[in-house]
mmCIF file of C-alpha atoms in Angstrom:
data_model
loop_
_atom_site.group_PDB
_atom_site.id
_atom_site.type_symbol
_atom_site.label_atom_id
_atom_site.label_comp_id
_atom_site.label_asym_id
_atom_site.label_seq_id
_atom_site.Cartn_x
_atom_site.Cartn_y
_atom_site.Cartn_z
ATOM 1 C CA MET A 1 101.112 121.217 91.764
ATOM 2 C CA LYS A 2 103.921 119.480 93.738
ATOM 3 C CA VAL A 3 103.212 116.050 95.145
ATOM 4 C CA LEU A 4 105.407 114.547 97.647
ATOM 5 C CA VAL A 5 106.047 110.664 97.893
ATOM 6 C CA ILE A 6 107.027 108.801 100.717
ATOM 7 C CA ASN A 7 108.120 105.178 101.125
ATOM 8 C CA ALA A 8 108.452 104.642 104.747
ATOM 9 C CA GLY A 9 110.115 101.340 105.747
ATOM 10 C CA SER A 10 111.145 99.955 109.225
ATOM 11 C CA SER A 11 114.410 101.649 109.385
ATOM 12 C CA SER A 12 114.511 103.771 106.255
ATOM 13 C CA MET A 13 112.492 106.342 104.923
ATOM 14 C CA LYS A 14 112.526 107.710 100.986
ATOM 15 C CA PHE A 15 111.250 110.570 99.821
ATOM 16 C CA THR A 16 110.575 112.410 96.185
ATOM 17 C CA LEU A 17 109.180 115.808 95.521
ATOM 18 C CA PHE A 18 107.673 116.129 92.029
ATOM 19 C CA SER A 19 106.458 119.133 90.037
ATOM 20 C CA MET A 20 103.524 117.430 88.226
ATOM 21 C CA ALA A 21 103.025 120.193 85.751
ATOM 22 C CA ASP A 22 106.199 118.705 84.043
ATOM 23 C CA LYS A 23 106.447 115.364 85.715
ATOM 24 C CA LYS A 24 109.709 116.316 87.086
ATOM 25 C CA VAL A 25 111.594 115.468 90.276
ATOM 26 C CA LEU A 26 112.583 118.517 92.362
ATOM 27 C CA ALA A 27 114.273 116.798 95.260
ATOM 28 C CA LYS A 28 114.799 113.409 96.664
ATOM 29 C CA GLY A 29 116.692 111.450 99.137
ATOM 30 C CA GLN A 30 116.166 109.249 102.156
ATOM 31 C CA PHE A 31 116.504 108.724 105.628
ATOM 32 C CA GLU A 32 118.804 105.384 106.395
ATOM 33 C CA ARG A 33 119.272 103.551 109.660
ATOM 34 C CA LEU A 34 116.301 105.101 111.493
ATOM 35 C CA GLY A 35 116.205 103.566 115.188
ATOM 36 C CA THR A 36 120.026 103.581 115.589
ATOM 37 C CA ASP A 37 122.196 106.551 117.069
ATOM 38 C CA LYS A 38 123.330 107.135 113.719
ATOM 39 C CA PRO A 39 120.445 108.086 111.433
ATOM 40 C CA ASN A 40 121.733 109.400 107.997
ATOM 41 C CA MET A 41 120.123 111.614 105.820
ATOM 42 C CA ILE A 42 120.469 112.053 101.941
ATOM 43 C CA TYR A 43 119.169 115.087 100.223
ATOM 44 C CA LYS A 44 119.564 115.937 96.339
ATOM 45 C CA ARG A 45 118.177 118.900 94.544
ATOM 46 C CA LEU A 46 117.949 118.012 90.868
ATOM 47 C CA SER A 47 118.156 121.471 89.334
ATOM 48 C CA ASP A 48 121.705 122.109 89.912
ATOM 49 C CA GLY A 49 122.922 118.807 91.679
ATOM 50 C CA LEU A 50 123.039 120.031 94.675
ATOM 51 C CA LYS A 51 123.477 116.888 97.739
ATOM 52 C CA PHE A 52 123.548 116.898 101.305
ATOM 53 C CA GLU A 53 124.922 113.492 103.261
ATOM 54 C CA GLY A 54 125.360 113.388 106.971
ATOM 55 C CA ILE A 55 124.425 112.200 110.139
ATOM 56 C CA VAL A 56 120.965 114.083 111.459
ATOM 57 C CA PRO A 57 119.914 112.751 115.137
ATOM 58 C CA VAL A 58 116.199 112.029 114.836
ATOM 59 C CA LYS A 59 114.217 109.302 116.785
ATOM 60 C CA ASN A 60 111.554 108.529 114.556
ATOM 61 C CA LEU A 61 109.594 108.708 110.994
ATOM 62 C CA GLU A 62 107.982 111.648 112.298
ATOM 63 C CA GLU A 63 111.150 113.551 113.296
ATOM 64 C CA ALA A 64 112.625 112.543 110.141
ATOM 65 C CA LEU A 65 110.261 114.022 108.001
ATOM 66 C CA LYS A 66 110.105 117.281 109.716
ATOM 67 C CA ARG A 67 113.720 117.553 108.812
ATOM 68 C CA VAL A 68 113.073 116.864 105.389
ATOM 69 C CA CYS A 69 110.293 119.477 105.214
ATOM 70 C CA ALA A 70 112.722 121.881 106.539
ATOM 71 C CA LYS A 71 115.132 121.038 103.845
ATOM 72 C CA LEU A 72 112.487 121.274 100.985
ATOM 73 C CA VAL A 73 111.657 125.006 102.223
ATOM 74 C CA ASP A 74 115.338 125.806 103.263
ATOM 75 C CA PRO A 75 116.403 129.468 101.628
ATOM 76 C CA ALA A 76 119.688 128.011 100.509
ATOM 77 C CA ASP A 77 118.922 124.287 100.003
ATOM 78 C CA GLY A 78 115.354 124.046 99.185
ATOM 79 C CA VAL A 79 113.080 123.936 96.268
ATOM 80 C CA MET A 80 110.021 125.694 97.389
ATOM 81 C CA LYS A 81 109.170 128.856 99.419
ATOM 82 C CA GLU A 82 106.517 127.210 101.930
ATOM 83 C CA LEU A 83 105.074 123.556 102.418
ATOM 84 C CA SER A 84 101.583 124.546 101.574
ATOM 85 C CA GLU A 85 103.116 124.197 97.579
ATOM 86 C CA ILE A 86 102.264 120.469 98.414
ATOM 87 C CA VAL A 87 99.024 119.703 97.306
ATOM 88 C CA ALA A 88 99.073 115.959 97.890
ATOM 89 C CA ILE A 89 101.179 113.350 99.620
ATOM 90 C CA GLY A 90 101.395 109.855 98.131
ATOM 91 C CA HIS A 91 102.509 106.600 99.967
ATOM 92 C CA ARG A 92 103.454 103.105 99.044
ATOM 93 C CA VAL A 93 101.735 100.705 101.075
ATOM 94 C CA LEU A 94 102.322 96.847 101.101
ATOM 95 C CA LEU A 95 98.913 95.351 101.658
ATOM 96 C CA GLY A 96 95.333 96.190 102.217
ATOM 97 C CA GLY A 97 94.210 92.638 101.326
ATOM 98 C CA GLU A 98 91.024 92.256 99.465
ATOM 99 C CA LYS A 99 89.634 95.477 101.237
ATOM 100 C CA ILE A 100 91.567 97.732 99.188
ATOM 101 C CA THR A 101 92.305 97.349 95.432
ATOM 102 C CA LYS A 102 92.957 100.545 94.273
ATOM 103 C CA PRO A 103 94.934 103.928 95.413
ATOM 104 C CA VAL A 104 92.642 105.633 97.814
ATOM 105 C CA LYS A 105 92.667 108.851 99.889
ATOM 106 C CA VAL A 106 93.587 107.924 103.702
ATOM 107 C CA ASP A 107 91.050 108.083 106.198
ATOM 108 C CA GLU A 108 90.476 106.445 109.778
ATOM 109 C CA GLU A 109 88.761 103.672 107.975
ATOM 110 C CA VAL A 110 91.988 103.412 105.566
ATOM 111 C CA LYS A 111 94.414 103.215 108.552
ATOM 112 C CA ALA A 112 92.308 100.430 110.271
ATOM 113 C CA ILE A 113 92.436 98.342 107.290
ATOM 114 C CA ILE A 114 96.120 98.899 107.161
ATOM 115 C CA ARG A 115 96.433 97.780 110.972
ATOM 116 C CA GLU A 116 94.454 94.703 110.070
ATOM 117 C CA TYR A 117 97.028 93.749 107.817
ATOM 118 C CA ILE A 118 99.606 93.889 109.756
ATOM 119 C CA PRO A 119 100.131 89.850 110.414
ATOM 120 C CA LEU A 120 100.574 89.894 106.785
ATOM 121 C CA GLY A 121 103.103 92.605 106.328
ATOM 122 C CA PRO A 122 104.540 92.711 109.884
ATOM 123 C CA LEU A 123 107.454 94.771 108.659
ATOM 124 C CA HIS A 124 106.251 96.790 105.922
ATOM 125 C CA ASN A 125 102.556 98.052 106.944
ATOM 126 C CA PRO A 126 103.389 99.196 110.554
ATOM 127 C CA ALA A 127 106.078 101.343 108.795
ATOM 128 C CA ASN A 128 103.713 102.561 106.106
ATOM 129 C CA LEU A 129 101.115 103.569 108.406
ATOM 130 C CA ALA A 130 103.626 105.530 110.598
ATOM 131 C CA GLY A 131 104.736 107.205 107.689
ATOM 132 C CA ILE A 132 101.109 108.457 106.613
ATOM 133 C CA GLU A 133 100.366 109.519 110.473
ATOM 134 C CA ALA A 134 103.916 111.178 110.177
ATOM 135 C CA CYS A 135 102.864 113.645 107.257
ATOM 136 C CA GLU A 136 99.431 114.037 108.795
ATOM 137 C CA ALA A 137 101.367 115.725 112.144
ATOM 138 C CA ALA A 138 103.761 117.850 109.840
ATOM 139 C CA MET A 139 101.204 118.782 107.372
ATOM 140 C CA PRO A 140 97.990 119.031 108.765
ATOM 141 C CA GLY A 141 95.043 119.131 106.148
ATOM 142 C CA VAL A 142 97.099 118.114 103.160
ATOM 143 C CA PRO A 143 95.831 114.783 101.736
ATOM 144 C CA ASN A 144 97.296 111.576 101.938
ATOM 145 C CA VAL A 145 96.827 108.636 99.218
ATOM 146 C CA ALA A 146 97.661 105.154 100.091
ATOM 147 C CA VAL A 147 99.099 103.018 96.861
ATOM 148 C CA PHE A 148 98.919 99.960 97.518
ATOM 149 C CA ASP A 149 101.427 97.197 96.191
ATOM 150 C CA THR A 150 99.075 94.416 95.340
ATOM 151 C CA GLN A 151 96.917 96.841 93.493
ATOM 152 C CA PHE A 152 98.340 95.464 89.750
ATOM 153 C CA HIS A 153 97.851 91.998 90.713
ATOM 154 C CA MET A 154 94.286 92.078 91.530
ATOM 155 C CA THR A 155 93.277 90.776 88.178
ATOM 156 C CA MET A 156 94.515 87.362 88.643
ATOM 157 C CA PRO A 157 92.015 84.474 88.660
ATOM 158 C CA PRO A 158 91.176 82.421 91.413
ATOM 159 C CA GLU A 159 93.156 79.296 90.162
ATOM 160 C CA ALA A 160 96.033 81.742 90.278
ATOM 161 C CA TYR A 161 95.683 83.312 93.559
ATOM 162 C CA LEU A 162 94.457 80.567 95.705
ATOM 163 C CA TYR A 163 96.658 77.891 97.258
ATOM 164 C CA ALA A 164 95.673 74.168 97.291
ATOM 165 C CA ILE A 165 94.720 74.327 100.695
ATOM 166 C CA PRO A 166 91.484 74.091 102.723
ATOM 167 C CA TYR A 167 89.433 76.534 101.085
ATOM 168 C CA GLU A 168 87.744 77.995 104.310
ATOM 169 C CA TYR A 169 91.019 79.296 105.179
ATOM 170 C CA TYR A 170 90.943 81.574 102.244
ATOM 171 C CA ARG A 171 87.486 82.561 103.735
ATOM 172 C CA LYS A 172 88.220 82.852 107.348
ATOM 173 C CA TYR A 173 91.882 84.214 107.207
ATOM 174 C CA GLY A 174 92.158 85.750 103.717
ATOM 175 C CA ILE A 175 95.220 83.129 102.972
ATOM 176 C CA ARG A 176 95.687 83.663 99.216
ATOM 177 C CA LYS A 177 98.481 84.944 96.957
ATOM 178 C CA TYR A 178 98.296 88.616 96.717
ATOM 179 C CA GLY A 179 101.672 89.562 94.823
ATOM 180 C CA PHE A 180 104.035 92.533 95.503
ATOM 181 C CA HIS A 181 106.070 95.013 93.792
ATOM 182 C CA GLY A 182 102.806 95.997 91.850
ATOM 183 C CA THR A 183 103.417 99.597 91.340
ATOM 184 C CA SER A 184 106.928 98.462 89.645
ATOM 185 C CA HIS A 185 105.095 95.946 87.322
ATOM 186 C CA ARG A 186 102.345 98.404 86.597
ATOM 187 C CA TYR A 187 104.876 100.943 85.310
ATOM 188 C CA VAL A 188 107.087 99.027 83.221
ATOM 189 C CA THR A 189 103.989 97.349 81.328
ATOM 190 C CA LEU A 190 102.619 100.929 80.543
ATOM 191 C CA ALA A 191 106.489 101.935 79.623
ATOM 192 C CA THR A 192 107.163 98.776 77.746
ATOM 193 C CA ALA A 193 103.830 99.299 75.503
ATOM 194 C CA ASP A 194 104.769 102.755 74.773
ATOM 195 C CA PHE A 195 108.407 101.679 73.886
ATOM 196 C CA LEU A 196 106.459 99.141 71.500
ATOM 197 C CA GLY A 197 104.288 101.693 70.142
ATOM 198 C CA LYS A 198 100.993 99.587 71.504
ATOM 199 C CA LYS A 199 98.239 100.155 73.645
ATOM 200 C CA PRO A 200 98.812 98.623 77.381
ATOM 201 C CA GLU A 201 95.898 96.234 76.260
ATOM 202 C CA ASP A 202 97.612 95.033 73.425
ATOM 203 C CA VAL A 203 100.805 93.785 74.987
ATOM 204 C CA THR A 204 101.404 90.470 76.353
ATOM 205 C CA LEU A 205 104.830 90.457 78.946
ATOM 206 C CA ILE A 206 106.810 88.555 81.266
ATOM 207 C CA THR A 207 107.914 91.219 83.552
ATOM 208 C CA CYS A 208 110.944 90.665 86.128
ATOM 209 C CA HIS A 209 111.761 93.062 89.003
ATOM 210 C CA LEU A 210 115.008 92.095 90.150
ATOM 211 C CA GLY A 211 116.552 93.557 93.123
ATOM 212 C CA ASN A 212 117.103 92.763 96.792
ATOM 213 C CA GLY A 213 113.477 91.827 96.441
ATOM 214 C CA CYS A 214 112.550 89.835 93.398
ATOM 215 C CA SER A 215 109.167 89.076 91.749
ATOM 216 C CA MET A 216 108.016 88.392 88.150
ATOM 217 C CA ALA A 217 104.343 88.903 86.766
ATOM 218 C CA ALA A 218 102.688 87.366 84.049
ATOM 219 C CA VAL A 219 101.040 90.132 81.829
ATOM 220 C CA LYS A 220 98.218 89.252 79.167
ATOM 221 C CA ASN A 221 96.645 92.236 77.346
ATOM 222 C CA GLY A 222 98.109 94.659 80.170
ATOM 223 C CA LYS A 223 96.615 92.310 82.814
ATOM 224 C CA VAL A 224 98.211 90.242 85.593
ATOM 225 C CA ILE A 225 97.160 86.727 85.311
ATOM 226 C CA ASP A 226 99.915 85.486 87.577
ATOM 227 C CA THR A 227 102.851 86.639 89.840
ATOM 228 C CA THR A 228 105.674 85.130 91.705
ATOM 229 C CA MET A 229 105.175 86.721 95.384
ATOM 230 C CA GLY A 230 102.392 85.109 97.399
ATOM 231 C CA LEU A 231 100.579 85.725 100.697
ATOM 232 C CA THR A 232 103.865 87.640 101.746
ATOM 233 C CA PRO A 233 106.701 89.068 99.822
ATOM 234 C CA LEU A 234 108.667 85.803 100.869
ATOM 235 C CA GLU A 235 107.445 83.533 97.874
ATOM 236 C CA GLY A 236 108.873 83.010 94.670
ATOM 237 C CA LEU A 237 112.375 84.029 93.553
ATOM 238 C CA MET A 238 115.461 83.310 95.042
ATOM 239 C CA MET A 239 116.176 86.978 96.505
ATOM 240 C CA GLY A 240 118.869 88.755 98.342
ATOM 241 C CA THR A 241 118.432 87.791 101.669
ATOM 242 C CA ARG A 242 114.870 85.738 101.376
ATOM 243 C CA SER A 243 114.332 82.150 100.458
ATOM 244 C CA GLY A 244 111.780 82.334 97.689
ATOM 245 C CA ASP A 245 110.147 78.831 97.069
ATOM 246 C CA LEU A 246 110.673 75.976 99.300
ATOM 247 C CA ASP A 247 108.917 72.797 100.376
ATOM 248 C CA PRO A 248 106.490 73.745 103.482
ATOM 249 C CA ALA A 249 107.960 71.008 105.296
ATOM 250 C CA VAL A 250 111.051 72.626 105.669
ATOM 251 C CA VAL A 251 109.483 75.184 108.099
ATOM 252 C CA ILE A 252 107.940 72.151 110.231
ATOM 253 C CA ARG A 253 111.350 70.460 110.368
ATOM 254 C CA LEU A 254 113.277 73.594 111.365
ATOM 255 C CA ILE A 255 110.306 74.102 114.327
ATOM 256 C CA ASP A 256 110.940 70.601 114.965
ATOM 257 C CA GLN A 257 114.395 71.254 115.466
ATOM 258 C CA GLY A 258 113.823 73.665 118.076
ATOM 259 C CA HIS A 259 113.603 76.917 116.157
ATOM 260 C CA THR A 260 110.575 79.085 117.190
ATOM 261 C CA SER A 261 108.584 80.328 114.487
ATOM 262 C CA LYS A 262 110.139 84.024 114.593
ATOM 263 C CA GLU A 263 113.384 82.678 114.488
ATOM 264 C CA VAL A 264 111.983 80.806 111.463
ATOM 265 C CA ASP A 265 110.876 83.839 109.989
ATOM 266 C CA THR A 266 113.830 85.703 110.310
ATOM 267 C CA ILE A 267 115.932 82.541 108.776
ATOM 268 C CA LEU A 268 113.799 82.770 105.393
ATOM 269 C CA ASN A 269 113.349 86.499 105.210
ATOM 270 C CA LYS A 270 116.813 88.106 106.280
ATOM 271 C CA LYS A 271 119.355 85.042 106.445
ATOM 272 C CA SER A 272 118.712 83.160 103.300
ATOM 273 C CA GLY A 273 118.544 83.753 99.449
ATOM 274 C CA LEU A 274 121.742 84.724 98.251
ATOM 275 C CA TYR A 275 123.155 85.762 101.631
ATOM 276 C CA GLY A 276 122.195 82.397 102.865
ATOM 277 C CA VAL A 277 123.732 80.428 100.302
ATOM 278 C CA GLY A 278 127.029 82.668 99.094
ATOM 279 C CA GLY A 279 128.642 82.484 102.504
ATOM 280 C CA ILE A 280 130.295 86.001 101.554
ATOM 281 C CA ASN A 281 127.882 87.884 104.492
ATOM 282 C CA SER A 282 126.391 89.528 101.812
ATOM 283 C CA GLY A 283 123.194 89.292 99.624
ATOM 284 C CA ASP A 284 124.264 92.036 97.353
ATOM 285 C CA MET A 285 124.237 90.908 93.966
ATOM 286 C CA ARG A 286 127.296 92.960 92.985
ATOM 287 C CA ASP A 287 129.445 91.453 95.668
ATOM 288 C CA MET A 288 128.364 87.900 94.901
ATOM 289 C CA ILE A 289 129.351 88.514 91.515
ATOM 290 C CA THR A 290 132.862 89.328 92.131
ATOM 291 C CA ALA A 291 133.215 86.712 94.380
ATOM 292 C CA ALA A 292 132.276 84.275 92.354
ATOM 293 C CA GLU A 293 134.588 85.455 89.424
ATOM 294 C CA GLY A 294 137.349 85.449 92.214
ATOM 295 C CA GLY A 295 136.761 81.733 92.188
ATOM 296 C CA ASN A 296 134.224 81.361 95.136
ATOM 297 C CA GLU A 297 132.603 78.218 94.256
ATOM 298 C CA GLN A 298 129.966 79.066 96.988
ATOM 299 C CA ALA A 299 129.112 82.387 95.362
ATOM 300 C CA GLU A 300 129.040 80.767 92.294
ATOM 301 C CA LEU A 301 126.331 78.146 93.300
ATOM 302 C CA ALA A 302 124.152 80.984 94.583
ATOM 303 C CA LEU A 303 124.536 82.690 91.212
ATOM 304 C CA LYS A 304 123.430 79.570 89.630
ATOM 305 C CA MET A 305 120.253 78.989 91.647
ATOM 306 C CA PHE A 306 119.362 82.638 91.293
ATOM 307 C CA ALA A 307 119.215 82.505 87.532
ATOM 308 C CA ARG A 308 117.754 79.184 87.278
ATOM 309 C CA ARG A 309 114.877 80.153 89.486
ATOM 310 C CA VAL A 310 113.901 82.945 87.112
ATOM 311 C CA VAL A 311 114.455 80.855 84.065
ATOM 312 C CA LYS A 312 111.706 78.030 85.443
ATOM 313 C CA TYR A 313 109.379 81.137 85.892
ATOM 314 C CA ILE A 314 110.108 82.393 82.461
ATOM 315 C CA GLY A 315 109.371 78.981 81.059
ATOM 316 C CA ALA A 316 105.967 78.710 83.062
ATOM 317 C CA TYR A 317 104.823 82.173 82.374
ATOM 318 C CA TYR A 318 105.728 81.782 78.194
ATOM 319 C CA VAL A 319 103.274 78.832 78.359
ATOM 320 C CA LEU A 320 100.712 80.296 80.433
ATOM 321 C CA LEU A 321 100.197 83.487 78.404
ATOM 322 C CA GLY A 322 101.004 81.497 75.030
ATOM 323 C CA GLY A 323 103.918 83.529 73.957
ATOM 324 C CA VAL A 324 104.816 86.857 74.421
ATOM 325 C CA ASP A 325 105.759 90.270 73.012
ATOM 326 C CA ALA A 326 108.738 90.651 75.247
ATOM 327 C CA LEU A 327 110.750 89.823 78.219
ATOM 328 C CA VAL A 328 111.053 92.952 80.607
ATOM 329 C CA PHE A 329 113.963 93.436 83.015
ATOM 330 C CA THR A 330 113.604 95.800 85.673
ATOM 331 C CA GLY A 331 114.855 96.616 89.399
ATOM 332 C CA GLY A 332 118.192 97.326 90.366
ATOM 333 C CA VAL A 333 119.527 93.821 89.419
ATOM 334 C CA GLY A 334 117.359 93.715 86.220
ATOM 335 C CA GLU A 335 118.369 97.245 85.023
ATOM 336 C CA TYR A 336 122.321 97.267 86.034
ATOM 337 C CA SER A 337 123.446 93.771 86.221
ATOM 338 C CA VAL A 338 124.983 92.995 82.629
ATOM 339 C CA PRO A 339 126.092 89.338 83.884
ATOM 340 C CA MET A 340 122.921 88.208 85.249
ATOM 341 C CA ARG A 341 120.856 89.249 82.476
ATOM 342 C CA LYS A 342 123.374 87.130 80.380
ATOM 343 C CA ARG A 343 122.931 84.119 82.752
ATOM 344 C CA ILE A 344 119.474 84.284 82.657
ATOM 345 C CA THR A 345 118.701 84.718 78.975
ATOM 346 C CA SER A 346 121.469 82.132 77.963
ATOM 347 C CA GLN A 347 119.067 79.342 79.192
ATOM 348 C CA ILE A 348 116.044 80.586 77.353
ATOM 349 C CA GLU A 349 117.100 80.244 73.632
ATOM 350 C CA VAL A 350 114.824 77.501 72.907
ATOM 351 C CA LEU A 351 112.178 79.884 72.993
ATOM 352 C CA GLY A 352 113.471 81.634 69.931
ATOM 353 C CA VAL A 353 114.867 84.732 71.547
ATOM 354 C CA LYS A 354 118.886 85.152 71.680
ATOM 355 C CA LEU A 355 120.787 87.849 73.583
ATOM 356 C CA ASP A 356 122.877 90.716 71.851
ATOM 357 C CA ASP A 357 125.786 90.999 73.953
ATOM 358 C CA ALA A 358 126.962 94.035 72.758
ATOM 359 C CA ARG A 359 123.373 95.732 73.277
ATOM 360 C CA ASN A 360 123.312 94.174 76.599
ATOM 361 C CA LYS A 361 126.302 95.937 77.935
ATOM 362 C CA GLU A 362 124.822 99.202 76.334
ATOM 363 C CA CYS A 363 121.861 99.036 78.669
ATOM 364 C CA PHE A 364 123.601 99.417 81.751
ATOM 365 C CA GLY A 365 120.536 101.367 83.751
ATOM 366 C CA LYS A 366 118.750 102.666 80.687
ATOM 367 C CA ALA A 367 115.736 101.105 78.184
ATOM 368 C CA GLY A 368 116.543 99.427 75.301
ATOM 369 C CA VAL A 369 116.439 96.116 73.561
ATOM 370 C CA ILE A 370 118.784 93.526 74.200
ATOM 371 C CA SER A 371 117.804 90.605 72.120
ATOM 372 C CA THR A 372 118.965 90.075 68.555
ATOM 373 C CA ASP A 373 117.315 91.292 65.411
ATOM 374 C CA ASP A 374 116.226 87.856 64.365
ATOM 375 C CA SER A 375 114.775 86.620 67.858
ATOM 376 C CA ALA A 376 111.075 85.875 67.813
ATOM 377 C CA TRP A 377 110.277 87.997 70.445
ATOM 378 C CA LYS A 378 111.896 91.019 72.381
ATOM 379 C CA MET A 379 113.921 91.241 75.624
ATOM 380 C CA ILE A 380 114.208 94.779 76.838
ATOM 381 C CA VAL A 381 115.533 96.371 79.791
ATOM 382 C CA MET A 382 112.870 98.985 81.148
ATOM 383 C CA PRO A 383 114.074 101.424 84.215
ATOM 384 C CA THR A 384 110.957 101.307 86.685
ATOM 385 C CA ASP A 385 109.644 104.454 88.251
ATOM 386 C CA GLU A 386 107.435 103.528 91.370
ATOM 387 C CA GLU A 387 107.664 106.962 92.630
ATOM 388 C CA LEU A 388 106.303 108.773 89.545
ATOM 389 C CA MET A 389 103.913 105.881 89.395
ATOM 390 C CA ILE A 390 102.592 106.628 93.014
ATOM 391 C CA ALA A 391 102.561 110.503 92.067
ATOM 392 C CA LYS A 392 100.219 110.067 89.220
ATOM 393 C CA ASP A 393 97.940 107.645 91.184
ATOM 394 C CA THR A 394 97.926 110.274 94.099
ATOM 395 C CA VAL A 395 96.822 113.050 91.385
ATOM 396 C CA ALA A 396 94.299 110.789 89.726
ATOM 397 C CA THR A 397 92.698 109.615 93.267
ATOM 398 C CA LEU A 398 92.096 113.097 94.241
ATOM 399 C CA GLY A 399 91.033 114.386 90.890
ATOM 400 C CA LEU A 400 93.550 117.362 90.870
#
């Protein structure tokens, strides 16, 4: 039973083909720089390490998907004889508001709801929808399942998801905290519970998905009670290019200074965060650490700000949860940035937990405990696998 997972973005498309009998990845890859004159395709076959990378001229997601499909059944490079072996396609979708809170088989009504929430997800929802429609065109009759980024966060109570603005705006416009990266937070919650030898409903965690996009979740007895991202993925932590939390008056001030709302949106989403503060023309954590180690004071400031935001939320969530079983790091930065994990954890020893430097270095992209044995609770690195979570949700939704 083969399931294809698609994560379509505004200029990229990631794909993973699973054999669900043994939960193994058969092939994976992505298209980058879609919409430019040099779209780049990366394709990997996992059984023998075969890899293809190169410029493949395609105009849009639909053409990109056709190239992927051709590669999957290619006699030399493929992993199956024909596309009919794919029984379902799972899609990462940003937002379905309060109307869709669980994985769902895609039909015209579902697509209409995804379109309805484009104003809250202008970059993601259109691309997610385009990915679904590209799959419908390339593989007619194969069921598509939408798995929403917000799903895991729907257990938040009203006091967590409402903003302190007139209640009518929640009712009229759906303005509330939705939270994102939910598939990742859910996966690492389940994986960490298993790692600790507990049931999901018996674990209380602070999960930190740190990458180019960053979010944290307070998970009590396996369910989210709060998360850092809000109405959009802009709220919360400082990120690669996103500002995270700020005084709403900053937006008003920028508009008063002559910036349009669209310009302010671009500033806060694409020109802020590590990129905006660090001053090295990059929002990549690795580049920022290298610059700071080389004596760049502005880069060092950006790193201090990044760590401070995470530490603040750890403290807040620790109190909200009444103590935790573990603090979990995941995502590209969370899994691989040994220096940033040290910057963060060195500031929370007051909570009874201490970093083991040797363990921290050993856990480079792999699961493990990085706190000392005498710590009151654990700090853990847990690699995420959003694609596998989406594949499992797809199978469960369709009852396969």
